Short mmCIF file of C-alpha atoms in Angstrom, two decimals:
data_model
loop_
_atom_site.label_atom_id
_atom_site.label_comp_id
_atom_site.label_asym_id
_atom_site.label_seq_id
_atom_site.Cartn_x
_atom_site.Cartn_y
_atom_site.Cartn_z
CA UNK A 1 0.00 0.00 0.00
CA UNK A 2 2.74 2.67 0.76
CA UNK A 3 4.17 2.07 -2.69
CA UNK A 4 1.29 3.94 -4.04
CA UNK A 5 2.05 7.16 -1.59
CA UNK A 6 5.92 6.42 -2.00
CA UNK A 7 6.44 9.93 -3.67
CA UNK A 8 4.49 12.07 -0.98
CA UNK A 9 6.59 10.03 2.11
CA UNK A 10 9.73 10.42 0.16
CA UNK A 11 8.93 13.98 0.04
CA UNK A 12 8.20 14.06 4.00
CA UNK A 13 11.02 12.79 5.29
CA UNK A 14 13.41 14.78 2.48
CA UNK A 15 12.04 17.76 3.80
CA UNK A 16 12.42 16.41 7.58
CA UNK A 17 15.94 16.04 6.65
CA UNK A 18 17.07 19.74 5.09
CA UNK A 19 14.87 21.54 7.71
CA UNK A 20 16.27 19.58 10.66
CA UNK A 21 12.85 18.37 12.08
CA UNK A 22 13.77 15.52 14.44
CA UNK A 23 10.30 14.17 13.51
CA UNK A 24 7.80 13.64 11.13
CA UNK A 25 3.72 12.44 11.04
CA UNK A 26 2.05 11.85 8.00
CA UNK A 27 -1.71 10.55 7.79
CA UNK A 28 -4.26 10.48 5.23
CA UNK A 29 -7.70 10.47 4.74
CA UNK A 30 -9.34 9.03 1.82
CA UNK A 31 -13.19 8.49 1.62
CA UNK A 32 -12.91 8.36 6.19
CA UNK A 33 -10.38 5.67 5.70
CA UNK A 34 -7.48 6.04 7.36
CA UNK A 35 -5.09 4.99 3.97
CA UNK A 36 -1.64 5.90 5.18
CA UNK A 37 0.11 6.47 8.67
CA UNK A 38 3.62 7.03 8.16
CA UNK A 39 5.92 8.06 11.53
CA UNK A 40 9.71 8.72 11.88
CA UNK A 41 12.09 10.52 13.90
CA UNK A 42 12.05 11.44 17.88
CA UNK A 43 10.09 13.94 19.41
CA UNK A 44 12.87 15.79 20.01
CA UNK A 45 16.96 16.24 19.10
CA UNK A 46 18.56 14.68 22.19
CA UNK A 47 19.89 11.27 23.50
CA UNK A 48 17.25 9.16 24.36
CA UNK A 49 14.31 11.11 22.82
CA UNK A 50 10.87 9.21 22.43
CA UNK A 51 9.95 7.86 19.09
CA UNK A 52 7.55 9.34 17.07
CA UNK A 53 4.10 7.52 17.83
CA UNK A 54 0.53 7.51 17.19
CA UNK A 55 0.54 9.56 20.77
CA UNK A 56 2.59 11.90 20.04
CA UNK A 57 1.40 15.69 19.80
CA UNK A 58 3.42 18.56 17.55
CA UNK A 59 2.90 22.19 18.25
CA UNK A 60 0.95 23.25 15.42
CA UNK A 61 1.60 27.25 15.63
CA UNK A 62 -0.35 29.09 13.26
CA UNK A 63 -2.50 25.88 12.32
CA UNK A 64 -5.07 27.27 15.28
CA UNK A 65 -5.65 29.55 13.56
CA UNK A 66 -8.59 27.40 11.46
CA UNK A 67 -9.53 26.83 15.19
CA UNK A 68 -10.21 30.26 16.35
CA UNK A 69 -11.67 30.33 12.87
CA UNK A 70 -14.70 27.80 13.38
CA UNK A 71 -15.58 29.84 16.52
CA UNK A 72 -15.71 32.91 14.35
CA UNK A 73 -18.01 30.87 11.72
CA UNK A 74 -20.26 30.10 15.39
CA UNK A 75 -20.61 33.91 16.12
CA UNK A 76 -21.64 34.87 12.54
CA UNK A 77 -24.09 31.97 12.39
CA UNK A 78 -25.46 32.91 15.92
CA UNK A 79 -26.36 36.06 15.10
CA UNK A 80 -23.15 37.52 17.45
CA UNK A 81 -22.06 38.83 14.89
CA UNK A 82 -24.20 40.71 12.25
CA UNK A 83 -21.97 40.04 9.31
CA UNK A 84 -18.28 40.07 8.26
CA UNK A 85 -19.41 43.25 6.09
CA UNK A 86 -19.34 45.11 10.48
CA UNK A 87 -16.58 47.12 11.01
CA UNK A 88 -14.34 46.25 13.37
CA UNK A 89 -14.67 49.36 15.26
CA UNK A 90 -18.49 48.24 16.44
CA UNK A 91 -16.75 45.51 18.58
CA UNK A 92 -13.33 47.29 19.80
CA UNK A 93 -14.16 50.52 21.54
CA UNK A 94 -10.94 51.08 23.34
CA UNK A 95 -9.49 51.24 20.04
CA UNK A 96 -8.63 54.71 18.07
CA UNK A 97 -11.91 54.14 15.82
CA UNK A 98 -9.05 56.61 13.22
CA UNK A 99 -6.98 53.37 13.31
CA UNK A 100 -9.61 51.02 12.81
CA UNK A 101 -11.15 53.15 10.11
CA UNK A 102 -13.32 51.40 7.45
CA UNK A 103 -11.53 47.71 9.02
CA UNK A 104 -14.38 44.60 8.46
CA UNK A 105 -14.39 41.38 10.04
CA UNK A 106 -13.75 40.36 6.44
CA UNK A 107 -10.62 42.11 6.11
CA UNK A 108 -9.51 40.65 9.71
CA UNK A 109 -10.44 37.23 8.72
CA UNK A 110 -8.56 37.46 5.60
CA UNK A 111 -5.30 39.14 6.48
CA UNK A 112 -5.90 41.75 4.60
CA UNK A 113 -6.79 44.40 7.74
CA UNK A 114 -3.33 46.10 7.10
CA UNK A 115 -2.78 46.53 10.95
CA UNK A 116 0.13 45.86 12.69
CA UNK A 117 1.67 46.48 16.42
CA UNK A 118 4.70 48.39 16.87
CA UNK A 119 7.97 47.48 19.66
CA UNK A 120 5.21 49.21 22.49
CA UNK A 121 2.49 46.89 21.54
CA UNK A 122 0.83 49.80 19.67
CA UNK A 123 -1.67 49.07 17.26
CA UNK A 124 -0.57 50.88 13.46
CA UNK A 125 -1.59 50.43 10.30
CA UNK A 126 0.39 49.58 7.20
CA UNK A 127 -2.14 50.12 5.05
CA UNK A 128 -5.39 50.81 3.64
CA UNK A 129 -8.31 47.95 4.66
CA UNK A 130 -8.67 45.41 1.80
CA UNK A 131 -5.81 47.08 -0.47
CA UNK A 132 -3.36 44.47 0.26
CA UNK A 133 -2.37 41.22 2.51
CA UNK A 134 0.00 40.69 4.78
CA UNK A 135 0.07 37.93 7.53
CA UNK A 136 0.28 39.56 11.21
CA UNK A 137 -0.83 38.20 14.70
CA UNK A 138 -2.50 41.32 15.29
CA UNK A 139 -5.65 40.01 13.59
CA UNK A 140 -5.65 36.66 15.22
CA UNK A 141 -5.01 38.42 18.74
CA UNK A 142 -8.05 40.66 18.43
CA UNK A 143 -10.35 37.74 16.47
CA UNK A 144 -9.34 36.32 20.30
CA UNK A 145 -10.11 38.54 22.30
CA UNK A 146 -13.20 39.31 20.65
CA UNK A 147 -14.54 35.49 21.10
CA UNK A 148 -14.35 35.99 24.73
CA UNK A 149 -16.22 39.28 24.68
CA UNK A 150 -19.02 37.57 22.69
CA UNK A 151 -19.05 34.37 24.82
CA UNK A 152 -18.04 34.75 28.08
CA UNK A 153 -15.52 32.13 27.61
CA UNK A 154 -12.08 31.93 26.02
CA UNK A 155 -12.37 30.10 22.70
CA UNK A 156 -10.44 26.82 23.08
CA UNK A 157 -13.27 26.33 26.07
CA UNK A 158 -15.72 26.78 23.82
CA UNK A 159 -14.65 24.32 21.54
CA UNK A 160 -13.74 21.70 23.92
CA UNK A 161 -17.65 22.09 25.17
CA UNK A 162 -19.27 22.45 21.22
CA UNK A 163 -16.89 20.18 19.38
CA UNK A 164 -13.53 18.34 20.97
CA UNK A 165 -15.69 16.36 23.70
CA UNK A 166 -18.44 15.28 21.25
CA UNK A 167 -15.62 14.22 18.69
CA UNK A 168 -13.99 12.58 21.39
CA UNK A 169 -10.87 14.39 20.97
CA UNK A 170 -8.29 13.92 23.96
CA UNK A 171 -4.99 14.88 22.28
CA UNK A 172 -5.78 18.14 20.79
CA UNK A 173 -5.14 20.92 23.89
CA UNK A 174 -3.84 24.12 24.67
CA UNK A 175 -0.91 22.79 27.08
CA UNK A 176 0.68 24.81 30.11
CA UNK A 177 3.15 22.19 31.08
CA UNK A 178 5.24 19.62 29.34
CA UNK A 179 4.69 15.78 29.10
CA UNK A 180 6.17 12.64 27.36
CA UNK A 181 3.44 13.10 24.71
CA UNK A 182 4.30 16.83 23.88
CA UNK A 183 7.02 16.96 20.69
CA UNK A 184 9.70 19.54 21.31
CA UNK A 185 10.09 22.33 19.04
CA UNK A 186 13.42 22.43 17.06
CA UNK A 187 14.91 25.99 16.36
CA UNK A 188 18.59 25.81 16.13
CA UNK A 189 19.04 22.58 15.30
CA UNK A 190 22.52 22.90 17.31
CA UNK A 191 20.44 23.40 20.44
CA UNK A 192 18.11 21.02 22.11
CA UNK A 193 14.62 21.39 21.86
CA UNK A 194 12.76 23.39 23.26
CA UNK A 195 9.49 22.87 25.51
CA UNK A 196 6.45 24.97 23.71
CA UNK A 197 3.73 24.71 26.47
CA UNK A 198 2.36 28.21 26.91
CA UNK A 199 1.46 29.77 30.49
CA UNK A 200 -2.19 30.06 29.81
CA UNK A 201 -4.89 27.85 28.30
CA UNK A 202 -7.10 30.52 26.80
CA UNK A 203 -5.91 30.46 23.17
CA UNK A 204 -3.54 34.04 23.23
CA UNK A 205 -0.75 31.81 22.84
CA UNK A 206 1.08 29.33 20.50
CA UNK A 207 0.63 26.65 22.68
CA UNK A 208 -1.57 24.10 20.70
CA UNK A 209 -0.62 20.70 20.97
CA UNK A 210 -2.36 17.78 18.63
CA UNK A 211 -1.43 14.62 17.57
CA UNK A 212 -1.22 13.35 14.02
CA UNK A 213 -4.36 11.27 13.83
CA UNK A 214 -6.62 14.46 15.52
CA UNK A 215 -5.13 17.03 13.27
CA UNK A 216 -6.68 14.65 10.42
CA UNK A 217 -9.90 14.35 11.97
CA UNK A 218 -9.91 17.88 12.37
CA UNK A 219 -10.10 18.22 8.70
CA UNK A 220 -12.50 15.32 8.34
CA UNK A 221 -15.12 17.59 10.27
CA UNK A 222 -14.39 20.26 7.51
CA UNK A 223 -14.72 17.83 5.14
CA UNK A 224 -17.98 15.87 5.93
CA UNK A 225 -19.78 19.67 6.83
CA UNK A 226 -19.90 18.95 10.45
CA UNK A 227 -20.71 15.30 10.62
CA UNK A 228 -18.18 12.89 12.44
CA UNK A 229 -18.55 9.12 12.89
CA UNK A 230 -21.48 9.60 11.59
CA UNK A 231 -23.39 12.21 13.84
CA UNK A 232 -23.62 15.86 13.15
CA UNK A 233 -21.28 17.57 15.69
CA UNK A 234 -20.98 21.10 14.02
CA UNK A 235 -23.86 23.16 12.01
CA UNK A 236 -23.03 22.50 8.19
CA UNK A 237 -24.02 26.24 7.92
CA UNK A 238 -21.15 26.78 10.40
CA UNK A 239 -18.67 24.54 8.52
CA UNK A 240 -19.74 26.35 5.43
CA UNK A 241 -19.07 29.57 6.79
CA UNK A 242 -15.70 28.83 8.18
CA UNK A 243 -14.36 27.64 4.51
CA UNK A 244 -15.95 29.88 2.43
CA UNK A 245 -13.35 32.45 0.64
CA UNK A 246 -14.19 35.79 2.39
CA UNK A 247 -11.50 37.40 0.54
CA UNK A 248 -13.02 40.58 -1.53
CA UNK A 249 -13.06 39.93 -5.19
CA UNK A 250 -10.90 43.41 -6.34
CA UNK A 251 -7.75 42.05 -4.46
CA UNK A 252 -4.53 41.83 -6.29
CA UNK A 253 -4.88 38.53 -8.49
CA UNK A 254 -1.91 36.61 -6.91
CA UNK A 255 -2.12 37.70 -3.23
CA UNK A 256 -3.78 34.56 -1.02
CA UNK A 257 -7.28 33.72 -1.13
CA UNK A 258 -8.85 32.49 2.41
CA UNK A 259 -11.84 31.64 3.67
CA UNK A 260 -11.85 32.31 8.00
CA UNK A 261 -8.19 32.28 8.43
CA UNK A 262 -8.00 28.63 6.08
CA UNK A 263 -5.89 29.37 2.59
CA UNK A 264 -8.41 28.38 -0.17
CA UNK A 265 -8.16 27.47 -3.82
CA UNK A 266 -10.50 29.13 -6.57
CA UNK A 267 -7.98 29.53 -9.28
CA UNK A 268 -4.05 29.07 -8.87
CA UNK A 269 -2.42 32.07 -7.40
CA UNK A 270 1.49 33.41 -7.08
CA UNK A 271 1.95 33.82 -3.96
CA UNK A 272 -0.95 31.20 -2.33
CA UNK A 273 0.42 28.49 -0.41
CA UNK A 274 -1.93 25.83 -2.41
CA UNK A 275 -0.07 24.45 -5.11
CA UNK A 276 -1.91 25.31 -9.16
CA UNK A 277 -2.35 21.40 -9.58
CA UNK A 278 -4.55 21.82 -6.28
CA UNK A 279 -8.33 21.26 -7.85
CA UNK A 280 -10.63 24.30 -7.20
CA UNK A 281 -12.20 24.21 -3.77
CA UNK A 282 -9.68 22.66 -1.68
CA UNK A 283 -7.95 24.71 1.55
CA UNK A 284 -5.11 24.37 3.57
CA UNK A 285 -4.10 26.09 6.78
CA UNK A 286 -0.85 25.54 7.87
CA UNK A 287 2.14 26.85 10.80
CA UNK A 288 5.70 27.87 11.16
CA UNK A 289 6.84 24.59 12.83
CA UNK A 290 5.82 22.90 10.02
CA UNK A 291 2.20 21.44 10.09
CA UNK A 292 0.13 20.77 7.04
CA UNK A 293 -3.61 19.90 6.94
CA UNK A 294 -5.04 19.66 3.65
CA UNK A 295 -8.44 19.11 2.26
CA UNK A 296 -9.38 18.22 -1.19
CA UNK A 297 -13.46 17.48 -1.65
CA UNK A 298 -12.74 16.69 -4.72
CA UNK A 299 -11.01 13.72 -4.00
CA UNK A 300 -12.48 13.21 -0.63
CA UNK A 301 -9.48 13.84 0.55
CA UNK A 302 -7.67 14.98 4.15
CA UNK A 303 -4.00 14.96 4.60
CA UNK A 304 -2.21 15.97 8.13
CA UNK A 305 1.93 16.83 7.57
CA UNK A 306 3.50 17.44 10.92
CA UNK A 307 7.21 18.01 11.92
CA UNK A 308 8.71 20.05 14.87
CA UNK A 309 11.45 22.54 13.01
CA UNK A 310 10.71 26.31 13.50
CA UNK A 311 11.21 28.06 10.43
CA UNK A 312 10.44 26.11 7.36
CA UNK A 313 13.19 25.04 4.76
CA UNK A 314 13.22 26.90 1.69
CA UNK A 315 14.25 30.88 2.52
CA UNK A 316 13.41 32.70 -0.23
CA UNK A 317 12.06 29.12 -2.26
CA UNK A 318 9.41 28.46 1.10
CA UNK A 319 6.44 29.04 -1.26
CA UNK A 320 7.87 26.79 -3.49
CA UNK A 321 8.12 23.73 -0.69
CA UNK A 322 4.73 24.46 0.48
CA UNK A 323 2.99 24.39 -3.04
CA UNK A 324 4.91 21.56 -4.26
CA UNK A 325 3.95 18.98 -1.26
CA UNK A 326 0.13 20.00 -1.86
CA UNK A 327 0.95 19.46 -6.03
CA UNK A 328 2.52 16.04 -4.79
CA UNK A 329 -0.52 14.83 -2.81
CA UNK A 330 -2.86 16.48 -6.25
CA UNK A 331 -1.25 14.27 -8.73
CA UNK A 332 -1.30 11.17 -6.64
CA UNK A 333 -5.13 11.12 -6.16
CA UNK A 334 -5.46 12.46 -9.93
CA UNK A 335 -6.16 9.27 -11.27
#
């Protein structure tokens, strides 16, 4: 069976290799059969390190992002939020509303806000709402905050109530303190690695931890609208919502397209991180230590990539790595 995949694992654990991940997870999804698990490498750089295992959990960095995302799609659908067409300014006023200016939801959903924070933690802009994109934590800090505001609660609670517990999920957590499951984060590759666990559980931080298999079926909820071993956890309105591209029509025609937060493909675009062989439809959200979770409808398709190396291989090429292992996984199921 792993002949078929042969090309997509070689490609894993080559790009394990030059980036100096100390481990690798690789699953995939194909109809809601599991099709290929693939693990390799330690869950960290030192003597002694665990193995790689179905248990083991990578820090998925700017991956929760399709997280925070889903709650977002839960406010809109509620009615807590009117529309992404509201400014921002309606729900942040302790912000210079001058700032803020004509800012939507869309554009903050979208990374195309053109806000920024300077050395003091000052919000700035860089430039005019929906006239360019540029990815910034500002957005996903303020998305946040304003999920408590609307809820009570701090998002990762609310989806550990709405959707983790029904699914069942146990490895996918915001951690505050290490364990022997947790896969340390590699980012000199001359220095041991490092322990990621954040000191708070309320989403603010980079501290989500998931293992290979719940990363997939992550996707798989995207994938089947909601419905998970076969019983509807989340709205399919909600799903909908969440993967829908949001981006405004009149943006520059190869800056990113994304739906809330999730990179998705209409047509093939420059600088999108969804290779052109990628069929229309699909979307991908991804993170700096290297995670990957793909969905193709298409082919019925979910594939979870995870390693544990800060800073991608590639430099000035990374687009080029990130498209080709999504063109890689296109042509295989293009049959």
């Amino acid at each position: 069976m792993e002949s078929t995949y042969e090309k997509i694992i070689s490609w894993v654990e080559e790009i394990k290799e030059r980036n100096h991940s100390s481990g690798a997870g690789l699953l995939i999804l194909k109809n809601n059969e599991i099709v290929l698990e693939h693990y390799s490498g330690y869950q960290s750089n030192t003597i002694n390190a665990v193995p790689i295992n179905v248990n083991s959990r990578f820090n998925v960095a700017s991956a929760r992002k399709s997280y925070l995302g889903l709650c977002l799609a839960f406010a809109i659908y509620e009615g807590k939020i009117h529309s992404v067409e509201d400014y921002a300014s309606k729900y942040f006023e302790d912000i210079d509303p001058e700032i803020l200016g004509k800012t939507t939801i869309r554009h903050m959903v979208t990374h195309t806000h053109g806000l920024d924070e300077n050395h003091r933690g000052e919000i700035i802009r860089e430039f005019k709402p929906g006239e360019n994109w540029a990815y910034r934590g500002i957005n996903i800090k303020l998305m946040t905050q304003l999920i408590q505001k609307l809820y009570g609660v701090p998002f990762p609670e609310l989806l550990y109530e709405r959707v983790f517990s029904p699914m069942g999920l146990v490895r996918t957590k915001w951690e505050t303190k290490d364990n022997d499951e947790l896969v340390r984060v590699i980012i000199d590759p001359k220095s041991n690695g490092e322990d990621a666990s954040g000191s708070s559980d309320d989403g603010m931080e980079s501290n989500l931890f998931v293992s290979t298999r719940e990363f997939a079926s992550w996707g798989s909820l995207f994938l089947n609208k909601g419905v998970f071993n076969g019983k509807q956890i989340v709205p399919k309105e909600v799903i909908e919502i969440a993967i829908r591209k949001h981006t405004l029509k009149d943006l520059e025609k190869d800056l990113p397209r994304n739906g809330m937060f999730w990179f998705v493909q209409d047509i093939p675009r420059e600088m999108s991180e969804l290779g052109n062989r990628v069929p229309s439809g699909s979307y991908q959200i991804l993170g700096v230590t290297g995670p990957t979770l793909l969905v193709i409808p298409k082919y019925d398709l979910v594939v979870a990539k995870m390693y544990n190396k800060r800073y991608n291989y590639g430099n000035d090429n990374y687009l080029y790595y990130l498209k080709e292992f999504s063109n890689i996984v296109a042509d295989t199921f293009n049959k």
